[in-house]
PDB file of C-alpha atoms in Angstrom:
ATOM      1  CA  GLN A   1       0.000   0.000   0.000  1.00 84.00           C
ATOM      2  CA  SER A   2       1.602   3.222  -1.190  1.00 89.00           C
ATOM      3  CA  VAL A   3       1.609   6.402   0.891  1.00 93.00           C
ATOM      4  CA  LEU A   4       0.422   8.403  -2.130  1.00 97.00           C
ATOM      5  CA  THR A   5      -2.680   7.276  -4.000  1.00 97.00           C
ATOM      6  CA  GLN A   6      -2.868   7.201  -7.790  1.00 98.00           C
ATOM      7  CA  PRO A   7      -5.363   5.527 -10.121  1.00 97.00           C
ATOM      8  CA  PRO A   8      -3.907   2.231 -11.400  1.00 97.00           C
ATOM      9  CA  SER A   9      -4.646   3.065 -15.021  1.00 97.00           C
ATOM     10  CA  VAL A  10      -5.944   5.760 -17.356  1.00 97.00           C
ATOM     11  CA  SER A  11      -6.544   5.731 -21.077  1.00 96.00           C
ATOM     12  CA  ALA A  12      -7.413   8.123 -23.863  1.00 96.00           C
ATOM     13  CA  ALA A  13      -7.170   8.429 -27.623  1.00 96.00           C
ATOM     14  CA  PRO A  14      -4.267  10.056 -29.484  1.00 97.00           C
ATOM     15  CA  GLY A  15      -4.549  13.832 -29.441  1.00 97.00           C
ATOM     16  CA  GLN A  16      -6.753  13.849 -26.367  1.00 97.00           C
ATOM     17  CA  LYS A  17      -5.983  14.968 -22.805  1.00 97.00           C
ATOM     18  CA  VAL A  18      -5.566  12.822 -19.715  1.00 97.00           C
ATOM     19  CA  THR A  19      -5.294  13.756 -16.056  1.00 98.00           C
ATOM     20  CA  ILE A  20      -3.540  11.638 -13.433  1.00 98.00           C
ATOM     21  CA  SER A  21      -4.308  12.382  -9.809  1.00 98.00           C
ATOM     22  CA  CYS A  22      -2.110  11.900  -6.733  1.00 98.00           C
ATOM     23  CA  SER A  23      -3.533  12.123  -3.230  1.00 98.00           C
ATOM     24  CA  GLY A  24      -1.566  12.370  -0.016  1.00 97.00           C
ATOM     25  CA  SER A  25      -1.610  14.099   3.357  1.00 97.00           C
ATOM     26  CA  THR A  26      -0.236  17.086   5.230  1.00 96.00           C
ATOM     27  CA  SER A  27       2.948  15.179   6.081  1.00 96.00           C
ATOM     28  CA  ASN A  28       3.846  14.763   2.419  1.00 97.00           C
ATOM     29  CA  ILE A  29       2.105  16.594  -0.443  1.00 97.00           C
ATOM     30  CA  GLY A  30       0.582  19.203   1.844  1.00 96.00           C
ATOM     31  CA  ASN A  31       3.955  20.581   2.928  1.00 96.00           C
ATOM     32  CA  ASN A  32       6.468  19.513   0.302  1.00 96.00           C
ATOM     33  CA  TYR A  33       7.082  19.838  -3.408  1.00 97.00           C
ATOM     34  CA  VAL A  34       5.625  17.204  -5.732  1.00 97.00           C
ATOM     35  CA  SER A  35       7.463  15.675  -8.663  1.00 98.00           C
ATOM     36  CA  TRP A  36       6.254  13.415 -11.465  1.00 98.00           C
ATOM     37  CA  TYR A  37       8.190  10.673 -13.227  1.00 98.00           C
ATOM     38  CA  GLN A  38       7.687   8.770 -16.473  1.00 98.00           C
ATOM     39  CA  HIS A  39       8.905   5.176 -16.556  1.00 97.00           C
ATOM     40  CA  LEU A  40       9.046   2.874 -19.517  1.00 93.00           C
ATOM     41  CA  PRO A  41       9.890  -0.750 -18.663  1.00 82.00           C
ATOM     42  CA  GLY A  42      13.596  -1.489 -18.921  1.00 84.00           C
ATOM     43  CA  THR A  43      14.621   2.152 -18.959  1.00 91.00           C
ATOM     44  CA  ALA A  44      15.650   4.772 -16.441  1.00 94.00           C
ATOM     45  CA  PRO A  45      12.750   6.723 -14.941  1.00 95.00           C
ATOM     46  CA  LYS A  46      12.577  10.299 -16.215  1.00 96.00           C
ATOM     47  CA  LEU A  47      11.698  13.435 -14.247  1.00 97.00           C
ATOM     48  CA  LEU A  48       8.764  15.184 -15.929  1.00 97.00           C
ATOM     49  CA  ILE A  49       7.714  17.765 -13.354  1.00 98.00           C
ATOM     50  CA  TYR A  50       9.439  19.168 -10.261  1.00 97.00           C
ATOM     51  CA  ASP A  51       8.470  21.763  -7.652  1.00 96.00           C
ATOM     52  CA  ASN A  52       4.805  20.931  -8.337  1.00 97.00           C
ATOM     53  CA  ASP A  53       4.591  22.590 -11.736  1.00 97.00           C
ATOM     54  CA  LYS A  54       8.027  23.139 -13.291  1.00 97.00           C
ATOM     55  CA  ARG A  55       9.359  21.269 -16.313  1.00 97.00           C
ATOM     56  CA  PRO A  56      13.017  20.302 -16.746  1.00 94.00           C
ATOM     57  CA  SER A  57      14.566  21.408 -20.003  1.00 93.00           C
ATOM     58  CA  GLY A  58      13.594  19.119 -22.839  1.00 94.00           C
ATOM     59  CA  ILE A  59      10.191  18.170 -21.433  1.00 96.00           C
ATOM     60  CA  PRO A  60       7.454  19.384 -23.804  1.00 96.00           C
ATOM     61  CA  ASP A  61       4.774  21.740 -22.524  1.00 95.00           C
ATOM     62  CA  ARG A  62       2.183  19.031 -23.228  1.00 97.00           C
ATOM     63  CA  PHE A  63       3.083  17.884 -19.715  1.00 98.00           C
ATOM     64  CA  SER A  64       1.932  20.096 -16.851  1.00 97.00           C
ATOM     65  CA  GLY A  65       1.564  19.697 -13.112  1.00 97.00           C
ATOM     66  CA  SER A  66      -0.371  21.367 -10.353  1.00 97.00           C
ATOM     67  CA  LYS A  67      -0.928  21.018  -6.624  1.00 97.00           C
ATOM     68  CA  SER A  68      -3.761  21.988  -4.328  1.00 96.00           C
ATOM     69  CA  GLY A  69      -3.712  21.180  -0.634  1.00 96.00           C
ATOM     70  CA  THR A  70      -2.838  17.511  -0.219  1.00 97.00           C
ATOM     71  CA  SER A  71      -3.411  16.523  -3.849  1.00 97.00           C
ATOM     72  CA  ALA A  72      -1.546  16.948  -7.110  1.00 98.00           C
ATOM     73  CA  THR A  73      -2.335  16.327 -10.742  1.00 98.00           C
ATOM     74  CA  LEU A  74      -0.407  15.652 -13.921  1.00 98.00           C
ATOM     75  CA  ASP A  75      -2.034  16.705 -17.186  1.00 98.00           C
ATOM     76  CA  ILE A  76      -0.889  15.389 -20.537  1.00 97.00           C
ATOM     77  CA  THR A  77      -2.385  17.014 -23.625  1.00 97.00           C
ATOM     78  CA  GLY A  78      -2.049  16.091 -27.281  1.00 97.00           C
ATOM     79  CA  LEU A  79      -1.501  12.434 -26.356  1.00 97.00           C
ATOM     80  CA  GLN A  80       0.933  10.438 -28.467  1.00 96.00           C
ATOM     81  CA  THR A  81       1.485   6.688 -28.577  1.00 95.00           C
ATOM     82  CA  ALA A  82       5.007   7.370 -27.303  1.00 94.00           C
ATOM     83  CA  ASP A  83       3.447   8.624 -24.056  1.00 96.00           C
ATOM     84  CA  GLU A  84       2.392   5.091 -23.122  1.00 96.00           C
ATOM     85  CA  ALA A  85       4.267   4.463 -19.899  1.00 97.00           C
ATOM     86  CA  ASP A  86       3.911   4.252 -16.133  1.00 97.00           C
ATOM     87  CA  TYR A  87       3.654   7.584 -14.315  1.00 98.00           C
ATOM     88  CA  TYR A  88       4.567   8.117 -10.677  1.00 98.00           C
ATOM     89  CA  CYS A  89       4.106  11.046  -8.337  1.00 98.00           C
ATOM     90  CA  GLY A  90       6.651  11.515  -5.583  1.00 97.00           C
ATOM     91  CA  THR A  91       7.413  13.812  -2.682  1.00 97.00           C
ATOM     92  CA  TRP A  92       9.172  13.961   0.670  1.00 96.00           C
ATOM     93  CA  ASP A  93       7.288  12.733   3.722  1.00 96.00           C
ATOM     94  CA  THR A  94       8.231  14.714   6.790  1.00 95.00           C
ATOM     95  CA  SER A  95       6.865  12.141   9.248  1.00 95.00           C
ATOM     96  CA  LEU A  96       8.605   9.197   7.583  1.00 93.00           C
ATOM     97  CA  SER A  97      11.786  11.172   6.777  1.00 93.00           C
ATOM     98  CA  GLY A  98      11.895   9.675   3.324  1.00 94.00           C
ATOM     99  CA  VAL A  99      10.797   9.958  -0.283  1.00 96.00           C
ATOM    100  CA  VAL A 100       7.374   8.477  -0.984  1.00 97.00           C
ATOM    101  CA  PHE A 101       5.884   7.508  -4.319  1.00 97.00           C
ATOM    102  CA  GLY A 102       2.422   6.796  -5.577  1.00 97.00           C
ATOM    103  CA  GLY A 103       1.649   3.282  -6.726  1.00 97.00           C
ATOM    104  CA  GLY A 104       1.992   4.328 -10.349  1.00 97.00           C
ATOM    105  CA  THR A 105      -0.515   4.886 -13.148  1.00 98.00           C
ATOM    106  CA  LYS A 106      -0.322   3.000 -16.409  1.00 97.00           C
ATOM    107  CA  LEU A 107      -1.242   5.230 -19.330  1.00 97.00           C
ATOM    108  CA  THR A 108      -2.677   3.580 -22.409  1.00 97.00           C
ATOM    109  CA  VAL A 109      -3.076   5.603 -25.581  1.00 96.00           C
ATOM    110  CA  LEU A 110      -5.836   3.820 -27.464  1.00 89.00           C
TER     111      LEU A 110
ATOM    112  CA  GLU B   1      26.361  14.644 -20.097  1.00 92.00           C
ATOM    113  CA  VAL B   2      25.090  13.634 -16.659  1.00 94.00           C
ATOM    114  CA  GLN B   3      25.394   9.877 -16.259  1.00 96.00           C
ATOM    115  CA  LEU B   4      24.762   7.356 -13.482  1.00 97.00           C
ATOM    116  CA  VAL B   5      25.819   3.746 -13.980  1.00 97.00           C
ATOM    117  CA  GLU B   6      24.898   1.071 -11.451  1.00 97.00           C
ATOM    118  CA  SER B   7      26.740  -2.210 -11.014  1.00 97.00           C
ATOM    119  CA  GLY B   8      27.061  -5.065  -8.579  1.00 97.00           C
ATOM    120  CA  GLY B   9      23.700  -6.746  -8.983  1.00 97.00           C
ATOM    121  CA  GLY B  10      23.304 -10.494  -9.308  1.00 97.00           C
ATOM    122  CA  LEU B  11      21.885 -13.655  -7.797  1.00 98.00           C
ATOM    123  CA  VAL B  12      22.319 -14.144  -4.056  1.00 98.00           C
ATOM    124  CA  LYS B  13      20.871 -16.613  -1.558  1.00 97.00           C
ATOM    125  CA  PRO B  14      18.527 -15.513   1.225  1.00 97.00           C
ATOM    126  CA  GLY B  15      20.564 -14.228   4.147  1.00 97.00           C
ATOM    127  CA  GLY B  16      23.429 -13.286   1.863  1.00 98.00           C
ATOM    128  CA  SER B  17      25.068  -9.943   1.139  1.00 98.00           C
ATOM    129  CA  LEU B  18      25.680  -7.798  -1.912  1.00 98.00           C
ATOM    130  CA  ARG B  19      27.255  -4.387  -2.514  1.00 98.00           C
ATOM    131  CA  LEU B  20      25.893  -2.144  -5.229  1.00 98.00           C
ATOM    132  CA  SER B  21      27.874   0.699  -6.767  1.00 98.00           C
ATOM    133  CA  CYS B  22      26.836   3.739  -8.759  1.00 98.00           C
ATOM    134  CA  ALA B  23      29.435   5.600 -10.821  1.00 98.00           C
ATOM    135  CA  ALA B  24      28.585   9.240 -11.482  1.00 98.00           C
ATOM    136  CA  SER B  25      29.904  11.506 -14.222  1.00 97.00           C
ATOM    137  CA  GLY B  26      29.069  14.776 -15.942  1.00 96.00           C
ATOM    138  CA  PHE B  27      28.343  16.767 -12.776  1.00 96.00           C
ATOM    139  CA  THR B  28      29.954  17.777  -9.483  1.00 97.00           C
ATOM    140  CA  PHE B  29      29.076  14.646  -7.535  1.00 97.00           C
ATOM    141  CA  SER B  30      30.144  16.053  -4.173  1.00 97.00           C
ATOM    142  CA  SER B  31      27.508  18.815  -4.389  1.00 96.00           C
ATOM    143  CA  TYR B  32      24.438  16.596  -4.606  1.00 96.00           C
ATOM    144  CA  SER B  33      22.385  14.308  -2.411  1.00 97.00           C
ATOM    145  CA  MET B  34      21.992  10.812  -3.811  1.00 97.00           C
ATOM    146  CA  ASN B  35      19.411   8.069  -3.467  1.00 97.00           C
ATOM    147  CA  TRP B  36      18.700   4.408  -4.075  1.00 98.00           C
ATOM    148  CA  VAL B  37      15.257   3.463  -5.390  1.00 98.00           C
ATOM    149  CA  ARG B  38      14.080  -0.029  -6.288  1.00 97.00           C
ATOM    150  CA  GLN B  39      11.347  -1.662  -8.305  1.00 96.00           C
ATOM    151  CA  ALA B  40      10.312  -5.223  -7.532  1.00 96.00           C
ATOM    152  CA  PRO B  41       8.916  -7.335 -10.394  1.00 94.00           C
ATOM    153  CA  GLY B  42       5.420  -6.145 -11.269  1.00 93.00           C
ATOM    154  CA  LYS B  43       5.475  -3.485  -8.559  1.00 95.00           C
ATOM    155  CA  GLY B  44       5.935   0.278  -8.401  1.00 95.00           C
ATOM    156  CA  LEU B  45       8.890   2.412  -7.397  1.00 96.00           C
ATOM    157  CA  GLU B  46      10.041   2.167  -3.776  1.00 97.00           C
ATOM    158  CA  TRP B  47      12.531   4.595  -2.257  1.00 97.00           C
ATOM    159  CA  VAL B  48      15.271   2.776  -0.328  1.00 98.00           C
ATOM    160  CA  SER B  49      17.745   5.309   1.053  1.00 97.00           C
ATOM    161  CA  SER B  50      19.163   8.840   0.740  1.00 97.00           C
ATOM    162  CA  ILE B  51      22.513  10.380   1.617  1.00 97.00           C
ATOM    163  CA  SER B  52      23.376  14.072   1.669  1.00 96.00           C
ATOM    164  CA  SER B  53      26.305  15.540  -0.228  1.00 96.00           C
ATOM    165  CA  SER B  54      28.722  15.332   2.707  1.00 96.00           C
ATOM    166  CA  SER B  55      27.170  12.169   4.200  1.00 96.00           C
ATOM    167  CA  SER B  56      25.926  14.189   7.167  1.00 96.00           C
ATOM    168  CA  TYR B  57      22.317  13.125   6.682  1.00 96.00           C
ATOM    169  CA  ILE B  58      21.313   9.539   5.914  1.00 97.00           C
ATOM    170  CA  TYR B  59      17.795   8.134   5.719  1.00 97.00           C
ATOM    171  CA  TYR B  60      16.400   4.636   5.167  1.00 97.00           C
ATOM    172  CA  ALA B  61      13.033   3.121   4.387  1.00 96.00           C
ATOM    173  CA  ASP B  62      11.718   1.042   7.272  1.00 95.00           C
ATOM    174  CA  SER B  63      11.820  -2.045   5.038  1.00 96.00           C
ATOM    175  CA  VAL B  64      15.633  -1.963   4.873  1.00 98.00           C
ATOM    176  CA  LYS B  65      16.639  -0.194   8.086  1.00 97.00           C
ATOM    177  CA  GLY B  66      19.254  -2.169   9.988  1.00 97.00           C
ATOM    178  CA  ARG B  67      20.088  -4.342   6.977  1.00 98.00           C
ATOM    179  CA  PHE B  68      21.218  -1.880   4.274  1.00 98.00           C
ATOM    180  CA  THR B  69      23.915   0.803   4.520  1.00 98.00           C
ATOM    181  CA  ILE B  70      24.270   3.688   2.078  1.00 98.00           C
ATOM    182  CA  SER B  71      27.623   5.402   1.637  1.00 98.00           C
ATOM    183  CA  ARG B  72      29.517   7.552  -0.845  1.00 98.00           C
ATOM    184  CA  ASP B  73      33.084   8.376  -1.848  1.00 98.00           C
ATOM    185  CA  ASN B  74      33.164  11.877  -3.272  1.00 98.00           C
ATOM    186  CA  ALA B  75      36.785  11.484  -4.344  1.00 97.00           C
ATOM    187  CA  LYS B  76      35.746   8.555  -6.531  1.00 98.00           C
ATOM    188  CA  ASN B  77      32.379  10.032  -7.646  1.00 98.00           C
ATOM    189  CA  SER B  78      30.704   6.890  -6.398  1.00 98.00           C
ATOM    190  CA  LEU B  79      27.646   5.878  -4.403  1.00 98.00           C
ATOM    191  CA  TYR B  80      27.271   2.519  -2.661  1.00 98.00           C
ATOM    192  CA  LEU B  81      24.610   0.351  -1.094  1.00 98.00           C
ATOM    193  CA  GLN B  82      25.735  -2.475   1.184  1.00 98.00           C
ATOM    194  CA  MET B  83      22.898  -4.976   1.462  1.00 98.00           C
ATOM    195  CA  ASN B  84      23.024  -7.601   4.226  1.00 98.00           C
ATOM    196  CA  SER B  85      20.560 -10.239   5.435  1.00 98.00           C
ATOM    197  CA  LEU B  86      18.898 -10.224   2.037  1.00 98.00           C
ATOM    198  CA  ARG B  87      15.361 -11.546   1.692  1.00 98.00           C
ATOM    199  CA  ALA B  88      13.316 -12.739  -1.261  1.00 97.00           C
ATOM    200  CA  GLU B  89      11.305  -9.506  -1.081  1.00 97.00           C
ATOM    201  CA  ASP B  90      14.476  -7.508  -1.767  1.00 98.00           C
ATOM    202  CA  THR B  91      14.457  -8.874  -5.327  1.00 98.00           C
ATOM    203  CA  ALA B  92      14.225  -5.812  -7.566  1.00 97.00           C
ATOM    204  CA  VAL B  93      15.929  -3.548 -10.034  1.00 97.00           C
ATOM    205  CA  TYR B  94      17.906  -1.026  -7.991  1.00 98.00           C
ATOM    206  CA  TYR B  95      18.341   2.497  -9.368  1.00 98.00           C
ATOM    207  CA  CYS B  96      20.605   5.240  -8.142  1.00 97.00           C
ATOM    208  CA  ALA B  97      19.212   8.740  -8.531  1.00 97.00           C
ATOM    209  CA  ARG B  98      20.530  12.249  -8.020  1.00 97.00           C
ATOM    210  CA  GLY B  99      18.592  14.790  -6.032  1.00 94.00           C
ATOM    211  CA  GLN B 100      17.372  15.923  -2.668  1.00 87.00           C
ATOM    212  CA  GLN B 101      13.726  14.854  -2.251  1.00 83.00           C
ATOM    213  CA  GLN B 102      13.114  15.262  -6.011  1.00 90.00           C
ATOM    214  CA  LEU B 103      15.026  12.815  -8.175  1.00 95.00           C
ATOM    215  CA  VAL B 104      16.417  14.650 -11.180  1.00 95.00           C
ATOM    216  CA  THR B 105      18.566  12.012 -12.864  1.00 96.00           C
ATOM    217  CA  TRP B 106      18.371   8.224 -12.720  1.00 97.00           C
ATOM    218  CA  GLY B 107      20.606   5.386 -13.783  1.00 96.00           C
ATOM    219  CA  GLN B 108      19.508   2.384 -15.841  1.00 96.00           C
ATOM    220  CA  GLY B 109      19.416   0.105 -12.814  1.00 96.00           C
ATOM    221  CA  THR B 110      20.972  -3.176 -11.729  1.00 97.00           C
ATOM    222  CA  LEU B 111      19.000  -6.332 -11.021  1.00 97.00           C
ATOM    223  CA  VAL B 112      19.253  -8.043  -7.648  1.00 98.00           C
ATOM    224  CA  THR B 113      17.695 -11.482  -7.334  1.00 98.00           C
ATOM    225  CA  VAL B 114      17.441 -13.139  -3.932  1.00 98.00           C
ATOM    226  CA  SER B 115      16.674 -16.814  -4.334  1.00 97.00           C
ATOM    227  CA  SER B 116      17.879 -20.189  -3.153  1.00 95.00           C
TER     228      SER B 116
END
């Protein structure tokens, strides 16, 4: 059971928009920055969003993040088949003194 | 180019030990906190341990506390994870990752299999 809660899967058609939610508590999301990671099997996970809503260089603006209270969301617009991957939210948990991740959301582009 | 390369994975019997290494290049290693994160087969990402740039602050997940030890050698640009008393549930791909709380760069991972 993960500390952060994500939907196990989401799906949408190419060109459409999808939203992935991440729910936590005051000890993690509520008082710390949220990051989002993309992971394709057999590869290194990739940072997509940091500090709740910032994109590293090279990440297209189709990916955007936001945070409100103890929840965060990742939006992906203009879906492409290459976006099919597992997506994880992550943050620091002050009570646990450690990084916590969501259980991951598998994105299928139909 | 920032690069992290893990090594040291393999097959080990329950109760055995293994030492993972992570070689860093392309950035000033001594300025950054580092982490180990693992992914068991069919499961999600699980943070294992973090170490600050000067090794002053070290944190462990409860699942490995007392069995795993994280360390670093800034002169050698290397991160380590000493894993003792290994269990079947420690079977996973282990990734090293750069960052403090937010993991900016990840390696490709090394597979650890604990089985008799």
